[in-house]
PDB file of C-alpha atoms and ligand atoms in Angstrom:
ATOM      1  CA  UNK A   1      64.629  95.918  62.231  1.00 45.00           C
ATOM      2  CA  UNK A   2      63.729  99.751  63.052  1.00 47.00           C
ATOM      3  CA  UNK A   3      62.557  98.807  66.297  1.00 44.00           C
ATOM      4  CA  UNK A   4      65.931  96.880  66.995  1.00 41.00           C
ATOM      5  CA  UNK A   5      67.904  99.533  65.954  1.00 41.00           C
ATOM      6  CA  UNK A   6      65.708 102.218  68.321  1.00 41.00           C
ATOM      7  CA  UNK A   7      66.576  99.540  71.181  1.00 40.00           C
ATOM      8  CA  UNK A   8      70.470  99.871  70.213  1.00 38.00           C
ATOM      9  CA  UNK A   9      70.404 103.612  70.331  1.00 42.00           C
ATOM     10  CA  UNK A  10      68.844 103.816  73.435  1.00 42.00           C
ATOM     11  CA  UNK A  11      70.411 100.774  75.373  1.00 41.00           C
ATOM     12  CA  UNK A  12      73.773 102.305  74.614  1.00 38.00           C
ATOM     13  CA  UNK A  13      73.776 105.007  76.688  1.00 39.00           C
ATOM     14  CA  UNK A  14      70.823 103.554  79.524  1.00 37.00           C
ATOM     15  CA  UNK A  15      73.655 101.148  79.850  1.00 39.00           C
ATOM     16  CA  UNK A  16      76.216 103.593  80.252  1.00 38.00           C
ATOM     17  CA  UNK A  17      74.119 105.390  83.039  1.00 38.00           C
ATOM     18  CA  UNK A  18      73.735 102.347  84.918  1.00 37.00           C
ATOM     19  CA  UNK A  19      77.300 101.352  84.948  1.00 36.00           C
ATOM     20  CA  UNK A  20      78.277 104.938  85.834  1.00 37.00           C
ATOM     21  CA  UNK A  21      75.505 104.609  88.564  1.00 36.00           C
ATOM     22  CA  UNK A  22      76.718 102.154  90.452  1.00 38.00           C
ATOM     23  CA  UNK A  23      80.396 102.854  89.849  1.00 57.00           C
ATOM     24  CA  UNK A  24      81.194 104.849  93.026  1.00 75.00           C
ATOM     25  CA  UNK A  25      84.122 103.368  94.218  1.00 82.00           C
ATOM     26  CA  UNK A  26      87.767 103.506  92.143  1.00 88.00           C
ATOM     27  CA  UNK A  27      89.444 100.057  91.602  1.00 91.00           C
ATOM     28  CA  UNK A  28      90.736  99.197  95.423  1.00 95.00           C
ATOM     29  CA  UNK A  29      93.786  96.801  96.004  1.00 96.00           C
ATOM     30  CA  UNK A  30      93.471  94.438  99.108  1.00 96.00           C
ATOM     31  CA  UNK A  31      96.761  93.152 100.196  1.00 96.00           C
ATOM     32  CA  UNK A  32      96.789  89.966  97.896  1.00 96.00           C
ATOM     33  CA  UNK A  33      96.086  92.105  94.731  1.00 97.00           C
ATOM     34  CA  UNK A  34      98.970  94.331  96.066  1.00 97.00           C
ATOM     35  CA  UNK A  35     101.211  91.830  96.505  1.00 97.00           C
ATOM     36  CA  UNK A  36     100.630  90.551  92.841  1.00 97.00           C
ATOM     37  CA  UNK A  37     101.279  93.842  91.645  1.00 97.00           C
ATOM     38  CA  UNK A  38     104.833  94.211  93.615  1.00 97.00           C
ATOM     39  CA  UNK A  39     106.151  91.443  92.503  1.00 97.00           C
ATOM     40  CA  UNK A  40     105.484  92.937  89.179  1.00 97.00           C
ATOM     41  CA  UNK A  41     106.619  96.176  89.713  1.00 97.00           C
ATOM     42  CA  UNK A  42     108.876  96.647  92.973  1.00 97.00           C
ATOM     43  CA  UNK A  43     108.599 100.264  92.826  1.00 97.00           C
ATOM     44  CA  UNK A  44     104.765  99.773  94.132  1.00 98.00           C
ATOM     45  CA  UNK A  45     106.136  98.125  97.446  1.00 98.00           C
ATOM     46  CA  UNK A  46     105.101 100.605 100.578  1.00 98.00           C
ATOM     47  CA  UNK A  47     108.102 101.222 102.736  1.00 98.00           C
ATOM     48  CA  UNK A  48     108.080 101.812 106.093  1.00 98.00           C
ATOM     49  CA  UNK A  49     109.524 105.285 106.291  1.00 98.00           C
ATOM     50  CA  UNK A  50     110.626 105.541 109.916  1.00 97.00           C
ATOM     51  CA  UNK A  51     112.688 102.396 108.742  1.00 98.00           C
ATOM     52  CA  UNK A  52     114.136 103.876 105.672  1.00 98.00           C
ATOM     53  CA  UNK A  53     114.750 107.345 106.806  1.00 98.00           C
ATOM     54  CA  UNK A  54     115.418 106.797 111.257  1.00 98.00           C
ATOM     55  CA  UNK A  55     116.265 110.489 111.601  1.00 97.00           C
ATOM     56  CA  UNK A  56     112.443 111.528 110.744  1.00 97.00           C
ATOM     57  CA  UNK A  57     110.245 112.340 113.232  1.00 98.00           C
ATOM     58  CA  UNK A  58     106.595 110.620 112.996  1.00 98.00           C
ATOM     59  CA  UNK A  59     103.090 112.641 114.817  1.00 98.00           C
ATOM     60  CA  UNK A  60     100.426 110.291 113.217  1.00 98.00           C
ATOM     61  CA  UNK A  61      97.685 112.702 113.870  1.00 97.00           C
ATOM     62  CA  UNK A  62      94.930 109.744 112.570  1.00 97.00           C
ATOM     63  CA  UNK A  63      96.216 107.477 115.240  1.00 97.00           C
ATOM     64  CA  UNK A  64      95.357 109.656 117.503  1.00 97.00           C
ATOM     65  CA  UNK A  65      92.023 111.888 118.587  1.00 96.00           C
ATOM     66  CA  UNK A  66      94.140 115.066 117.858  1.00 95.00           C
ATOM     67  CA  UNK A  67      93.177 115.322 114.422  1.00 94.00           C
ATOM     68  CA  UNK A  68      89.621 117.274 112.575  1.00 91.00           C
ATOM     69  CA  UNK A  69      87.708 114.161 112.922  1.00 91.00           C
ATOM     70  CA  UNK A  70      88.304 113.667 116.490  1.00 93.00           C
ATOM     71  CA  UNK A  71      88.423 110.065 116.324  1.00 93.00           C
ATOM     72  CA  UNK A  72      91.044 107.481 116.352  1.00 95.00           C
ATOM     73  CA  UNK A  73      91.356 106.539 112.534  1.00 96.00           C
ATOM     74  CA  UNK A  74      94.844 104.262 112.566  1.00 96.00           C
ATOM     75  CA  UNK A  75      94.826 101.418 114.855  1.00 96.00           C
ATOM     76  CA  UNK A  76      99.242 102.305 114.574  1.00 96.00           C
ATOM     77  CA  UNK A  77     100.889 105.231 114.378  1.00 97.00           C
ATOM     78  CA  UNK A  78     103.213 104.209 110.933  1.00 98.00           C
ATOM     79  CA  UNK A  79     104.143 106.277 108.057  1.00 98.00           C
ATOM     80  CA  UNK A  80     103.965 104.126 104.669  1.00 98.00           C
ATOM     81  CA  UNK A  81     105.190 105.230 101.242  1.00 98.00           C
ATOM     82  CA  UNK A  82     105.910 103.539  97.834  1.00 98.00           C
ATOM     83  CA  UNK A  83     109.258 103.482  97.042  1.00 98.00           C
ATOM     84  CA  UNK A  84     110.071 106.218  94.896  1.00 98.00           C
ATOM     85  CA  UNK A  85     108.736 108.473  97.124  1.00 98.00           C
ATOM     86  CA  UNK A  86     110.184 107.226  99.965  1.00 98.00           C
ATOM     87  CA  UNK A  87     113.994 107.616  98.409  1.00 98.00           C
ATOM     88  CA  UNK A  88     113.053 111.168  97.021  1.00 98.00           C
ATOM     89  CA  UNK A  89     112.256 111.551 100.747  1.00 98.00           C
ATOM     90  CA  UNK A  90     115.631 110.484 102.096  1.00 98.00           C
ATOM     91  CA  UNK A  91     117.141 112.763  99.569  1.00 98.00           C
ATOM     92  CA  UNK A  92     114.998 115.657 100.799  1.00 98.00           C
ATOM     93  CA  UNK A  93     115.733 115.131 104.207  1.00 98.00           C
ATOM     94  CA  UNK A  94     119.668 115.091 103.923  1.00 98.00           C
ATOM     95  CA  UNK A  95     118.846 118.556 102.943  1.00 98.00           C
ATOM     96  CA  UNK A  96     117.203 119.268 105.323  1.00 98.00           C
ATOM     97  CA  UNK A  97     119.031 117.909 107.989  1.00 98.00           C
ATOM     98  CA  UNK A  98     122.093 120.181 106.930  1.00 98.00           C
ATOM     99  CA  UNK A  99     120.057 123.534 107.235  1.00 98.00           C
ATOM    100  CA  UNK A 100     119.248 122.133 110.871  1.00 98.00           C
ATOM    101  CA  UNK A 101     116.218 120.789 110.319  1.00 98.00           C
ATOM    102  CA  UNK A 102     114.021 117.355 110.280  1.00 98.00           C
ATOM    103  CA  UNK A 103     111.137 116.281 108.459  1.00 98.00           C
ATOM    104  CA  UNK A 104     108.025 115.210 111.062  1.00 98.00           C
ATOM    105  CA  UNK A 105     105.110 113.625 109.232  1.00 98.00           C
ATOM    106  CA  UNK A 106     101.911 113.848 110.356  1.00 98.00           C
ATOM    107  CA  UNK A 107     100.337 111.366 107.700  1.00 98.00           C
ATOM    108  CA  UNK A 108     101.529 109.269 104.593  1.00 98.00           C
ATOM    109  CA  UNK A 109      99.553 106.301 102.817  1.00 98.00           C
ATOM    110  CA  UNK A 110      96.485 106.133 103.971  1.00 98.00           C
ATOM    111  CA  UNK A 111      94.436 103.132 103.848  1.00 98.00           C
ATOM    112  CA  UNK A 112      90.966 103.780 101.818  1.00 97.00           C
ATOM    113  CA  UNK A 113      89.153 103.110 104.370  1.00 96.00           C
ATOM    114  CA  UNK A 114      90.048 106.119 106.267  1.00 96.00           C
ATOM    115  CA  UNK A 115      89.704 108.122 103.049  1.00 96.00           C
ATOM    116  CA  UNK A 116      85.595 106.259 103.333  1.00 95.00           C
ATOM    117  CA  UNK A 117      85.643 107.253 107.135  1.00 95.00           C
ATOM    118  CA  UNK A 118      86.053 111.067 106.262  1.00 94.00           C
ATOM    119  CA  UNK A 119      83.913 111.157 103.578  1.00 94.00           C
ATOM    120  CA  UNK A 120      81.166 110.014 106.110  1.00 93.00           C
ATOM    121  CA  UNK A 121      81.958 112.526 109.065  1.00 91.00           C
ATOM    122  CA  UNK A 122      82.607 115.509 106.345  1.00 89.00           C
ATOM    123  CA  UNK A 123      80.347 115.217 103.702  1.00 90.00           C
ATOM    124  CA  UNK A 124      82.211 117.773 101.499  1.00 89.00           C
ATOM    125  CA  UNK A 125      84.710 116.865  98.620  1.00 90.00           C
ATOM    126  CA  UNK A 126      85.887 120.559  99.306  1.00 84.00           C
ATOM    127  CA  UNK A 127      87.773 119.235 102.159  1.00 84.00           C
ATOM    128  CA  UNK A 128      87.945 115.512 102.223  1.00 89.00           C
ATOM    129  CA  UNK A 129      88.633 113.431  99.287  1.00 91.00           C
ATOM    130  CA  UNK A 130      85.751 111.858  97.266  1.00 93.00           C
ATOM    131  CA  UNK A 131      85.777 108.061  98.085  1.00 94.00           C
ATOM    132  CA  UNK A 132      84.564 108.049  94.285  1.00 93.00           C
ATOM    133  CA  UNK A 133      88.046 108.662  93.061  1.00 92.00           C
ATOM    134  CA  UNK A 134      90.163 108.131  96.638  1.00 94.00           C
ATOM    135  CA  UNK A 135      92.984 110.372  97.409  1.00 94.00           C
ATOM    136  CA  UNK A 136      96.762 110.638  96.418  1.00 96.00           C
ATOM    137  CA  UNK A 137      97.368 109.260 100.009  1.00 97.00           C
ATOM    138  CA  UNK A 138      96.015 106.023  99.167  1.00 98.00           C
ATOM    139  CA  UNK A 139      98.271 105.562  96.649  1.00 98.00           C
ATOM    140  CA  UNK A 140     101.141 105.698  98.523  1.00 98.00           C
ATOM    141  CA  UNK A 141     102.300 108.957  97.036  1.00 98.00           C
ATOM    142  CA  UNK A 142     101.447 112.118  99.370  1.00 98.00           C
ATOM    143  CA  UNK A 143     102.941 113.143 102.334  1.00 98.00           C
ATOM    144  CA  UNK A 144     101.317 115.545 105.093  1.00 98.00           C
ATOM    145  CA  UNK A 145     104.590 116.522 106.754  1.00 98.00           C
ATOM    146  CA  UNK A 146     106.276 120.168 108.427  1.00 98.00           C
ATOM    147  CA  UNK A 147     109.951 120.953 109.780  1.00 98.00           C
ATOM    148  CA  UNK A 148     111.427 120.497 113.222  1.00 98.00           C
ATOM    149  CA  UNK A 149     114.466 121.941 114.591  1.00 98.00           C
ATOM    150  CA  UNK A 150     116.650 118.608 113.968  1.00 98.00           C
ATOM    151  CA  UNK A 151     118.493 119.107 117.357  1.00 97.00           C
ATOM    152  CA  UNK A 152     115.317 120.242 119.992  1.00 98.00           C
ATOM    153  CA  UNK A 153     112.050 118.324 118.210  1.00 97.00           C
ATOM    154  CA  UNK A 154     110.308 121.934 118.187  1.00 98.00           C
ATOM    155  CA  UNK A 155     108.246 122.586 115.188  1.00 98.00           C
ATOM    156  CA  UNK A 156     109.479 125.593 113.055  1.00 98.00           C
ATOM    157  CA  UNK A 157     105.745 128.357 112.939  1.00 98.00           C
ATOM    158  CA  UNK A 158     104.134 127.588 109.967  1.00 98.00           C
ATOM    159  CA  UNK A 159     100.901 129.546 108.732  1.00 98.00           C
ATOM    160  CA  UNK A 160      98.555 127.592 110.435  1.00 98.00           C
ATOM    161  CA  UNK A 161      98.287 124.337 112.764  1.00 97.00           C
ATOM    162  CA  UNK A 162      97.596 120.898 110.443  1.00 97.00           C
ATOM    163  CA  UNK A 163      94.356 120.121 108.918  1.00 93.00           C
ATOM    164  CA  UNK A 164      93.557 124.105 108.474  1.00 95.00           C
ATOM    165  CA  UNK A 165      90.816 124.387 106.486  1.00 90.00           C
ATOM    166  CA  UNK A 166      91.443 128.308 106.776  1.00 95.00           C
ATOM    167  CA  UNK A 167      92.808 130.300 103.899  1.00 96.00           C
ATOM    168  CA  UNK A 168      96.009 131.228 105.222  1.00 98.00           C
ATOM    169  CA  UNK A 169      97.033 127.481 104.829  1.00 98.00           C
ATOM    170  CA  UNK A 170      97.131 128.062 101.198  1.00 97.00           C
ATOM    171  CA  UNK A 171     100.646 127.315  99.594  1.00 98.00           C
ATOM    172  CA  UNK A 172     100.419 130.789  98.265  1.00 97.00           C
ATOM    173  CA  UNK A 173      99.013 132.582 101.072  1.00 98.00           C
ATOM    174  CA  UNK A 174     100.407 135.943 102.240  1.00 98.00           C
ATOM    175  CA  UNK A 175     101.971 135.375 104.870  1.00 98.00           C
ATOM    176  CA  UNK A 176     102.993 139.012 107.260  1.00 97.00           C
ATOM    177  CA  UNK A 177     105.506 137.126 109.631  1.00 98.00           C
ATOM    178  CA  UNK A 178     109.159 136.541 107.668  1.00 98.00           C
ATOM    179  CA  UNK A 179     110.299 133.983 109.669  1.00 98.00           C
ATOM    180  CA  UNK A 180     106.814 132.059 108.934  1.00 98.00           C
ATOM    181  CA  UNK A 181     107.219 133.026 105.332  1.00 98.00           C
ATOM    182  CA  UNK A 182     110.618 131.725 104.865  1.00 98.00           C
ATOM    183  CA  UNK A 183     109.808 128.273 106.943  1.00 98.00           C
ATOM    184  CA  UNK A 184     107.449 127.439 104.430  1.00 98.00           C
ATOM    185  CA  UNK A 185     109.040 128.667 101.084  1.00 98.00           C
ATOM    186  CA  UNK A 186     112.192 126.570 102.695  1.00 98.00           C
ATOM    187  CA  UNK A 187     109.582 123.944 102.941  1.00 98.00           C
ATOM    188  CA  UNK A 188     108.104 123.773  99.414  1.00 98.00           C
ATOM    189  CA  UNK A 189     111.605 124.892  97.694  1.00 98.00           C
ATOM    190  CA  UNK A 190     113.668 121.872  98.680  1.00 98.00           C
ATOM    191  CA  UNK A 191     110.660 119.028  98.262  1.00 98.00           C
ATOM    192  CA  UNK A 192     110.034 120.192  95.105  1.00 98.00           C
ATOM    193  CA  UNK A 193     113.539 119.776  94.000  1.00 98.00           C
ATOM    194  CA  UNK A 194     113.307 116.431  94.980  1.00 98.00           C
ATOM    195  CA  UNK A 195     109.960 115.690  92.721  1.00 98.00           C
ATOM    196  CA  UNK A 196     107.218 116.751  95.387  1.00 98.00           C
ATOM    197  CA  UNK A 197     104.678 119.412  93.823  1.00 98.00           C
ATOM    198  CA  UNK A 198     103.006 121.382  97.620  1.00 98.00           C
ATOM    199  CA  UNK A 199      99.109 121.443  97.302  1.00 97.00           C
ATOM    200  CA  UNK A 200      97.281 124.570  96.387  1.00 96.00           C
ATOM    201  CA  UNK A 201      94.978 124.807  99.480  1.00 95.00           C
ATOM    202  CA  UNK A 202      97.174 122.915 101.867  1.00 97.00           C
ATOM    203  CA  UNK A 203     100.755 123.653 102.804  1.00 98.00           C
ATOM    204  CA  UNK A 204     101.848 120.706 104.823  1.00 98.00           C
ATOM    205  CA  UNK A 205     100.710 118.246 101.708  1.00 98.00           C
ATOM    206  CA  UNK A 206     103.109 116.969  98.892  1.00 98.00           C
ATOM    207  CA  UNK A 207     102.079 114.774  95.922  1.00 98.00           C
ATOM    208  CA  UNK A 208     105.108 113.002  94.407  1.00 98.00           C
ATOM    209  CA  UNK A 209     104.869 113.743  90.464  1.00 96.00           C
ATOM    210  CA  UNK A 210     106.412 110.356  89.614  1.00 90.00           C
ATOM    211  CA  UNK A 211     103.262 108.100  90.738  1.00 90.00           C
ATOM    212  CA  UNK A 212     101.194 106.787  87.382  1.00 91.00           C
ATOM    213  CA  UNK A 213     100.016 103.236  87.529  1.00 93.00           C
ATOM    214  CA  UNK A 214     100.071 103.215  91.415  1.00 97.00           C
ATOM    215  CA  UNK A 215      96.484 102.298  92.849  1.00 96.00           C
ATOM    216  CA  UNK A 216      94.218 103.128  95.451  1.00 97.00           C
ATOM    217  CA  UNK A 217      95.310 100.897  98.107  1.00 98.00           C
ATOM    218  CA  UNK A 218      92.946  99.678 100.993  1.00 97.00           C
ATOM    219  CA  UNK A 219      95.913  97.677 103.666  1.00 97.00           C
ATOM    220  CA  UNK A 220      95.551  98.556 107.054  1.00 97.00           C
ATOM    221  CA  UNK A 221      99.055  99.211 108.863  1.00 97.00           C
ATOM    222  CA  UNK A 222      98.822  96.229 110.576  1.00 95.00           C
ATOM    223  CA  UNK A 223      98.520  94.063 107.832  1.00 95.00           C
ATOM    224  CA  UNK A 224     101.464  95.726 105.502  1.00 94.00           C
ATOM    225  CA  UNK A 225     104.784  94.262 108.270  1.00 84.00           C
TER     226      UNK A 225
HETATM  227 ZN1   ZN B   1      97.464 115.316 102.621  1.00 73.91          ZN
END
């Protein structure tokens, strides 16, 4: 009896270290699994935001070789988001569009795999997300996006370029050049009235706040139209 109740104590938590062990990967949706779960809950559909919203302006960095990585990540340049955040979107953009300015996105839902793919070339969960947990982006619920002038295309200056890892693309940076400054607060002030929450380190990346119960998703464009 002692001896089964020494095995009990100590199988509990060898148990627990295995399963933790060999737990490095969050629970991943494939597109039948996604599916399921839409026609549960329709507000987990990804919409194609160039569809929803035509006046945006898309720069898919990933689908090209212009991004930190320097490889081609997304076989298509698309922007994907569930649909919540793709109407608080739409909303953010009207305002936008009547101070004379367009949203451009440079990256929206990304597949886990690419999330994976980072992971390998980076090596640091200071910079890339930790395909242990996945990122916000595979969830359908970030955005990396900036302004345009709505009429010429042009980029308003921002801090720095995309994918900074510097310090001065902090949200909270300071920031010497007024016009700069007041493209970004412009920036975070009228996403986050419309439920987007700018991250700390990064000022071209919104989480939506309204996205519990939405999973790491692993689609590839191709496969989501
Ligand atoms: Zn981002």
């Amino acid at each position: 009896m002692k001896l089964i109740i020494i095995a009990v104590c100590l199988g509990i938590p060898f148990l627990s270290l295995v399963s933790e062990s060999t737990e490095n990967k969050p629970s991943v949706l494939d597109r039948p699994t996604y599916q399921l779960s839409v026609q549960k809950n329709q507000n987990k559909e990804l919409i194609n935001l160039e569809k929803k919203i035509p006046s945006l302006v898309l720069d898919i960095k990933y689908a090209t070789a212009n991004n930190f990585t320097k490889q081609v990540i997304y076989k298509e340049a698309k922007a994907f988001a569930r649909k919540p955040v793709a109407e608080a979107l739409g909303f953010a953009q009207k305002d936008f569009l009547q101070l004379g300015y367009s949203i451009k996105i440079y990256d929206a839902y990304r597949p886990y795999a690419a999330t994976v793919k980072f992971f390998e070339i980076v090596g640091d969960t200071r910079y890339v997300a930790s395909p242990k947990t996945g990122s916000r982006h595979n969830k359908g619920c970030a955005i990396d996006l900036t302004l345009v002038d709505s009429k010429t295309k042009k980029e308003l200056s921002m801090p720095t370029e995309y994918d900074s890892f510097r310090k001065e693309a902090w949200a909270e940076a300071p920031v010497a050049d007024p016009e700069i400054l007041k493209n970004r607060t412009t920036l975070i002030r009228v996403l986050s009235e419309h439920g987007f929450r700018v991250n700390k380190t990064e000022w071209w990346h919104y989480d939506f706040v309204g996205c519990s119960g939405f999973e790491v998703l692993d689609i590839p464009f191709e496969e989501l139209e």
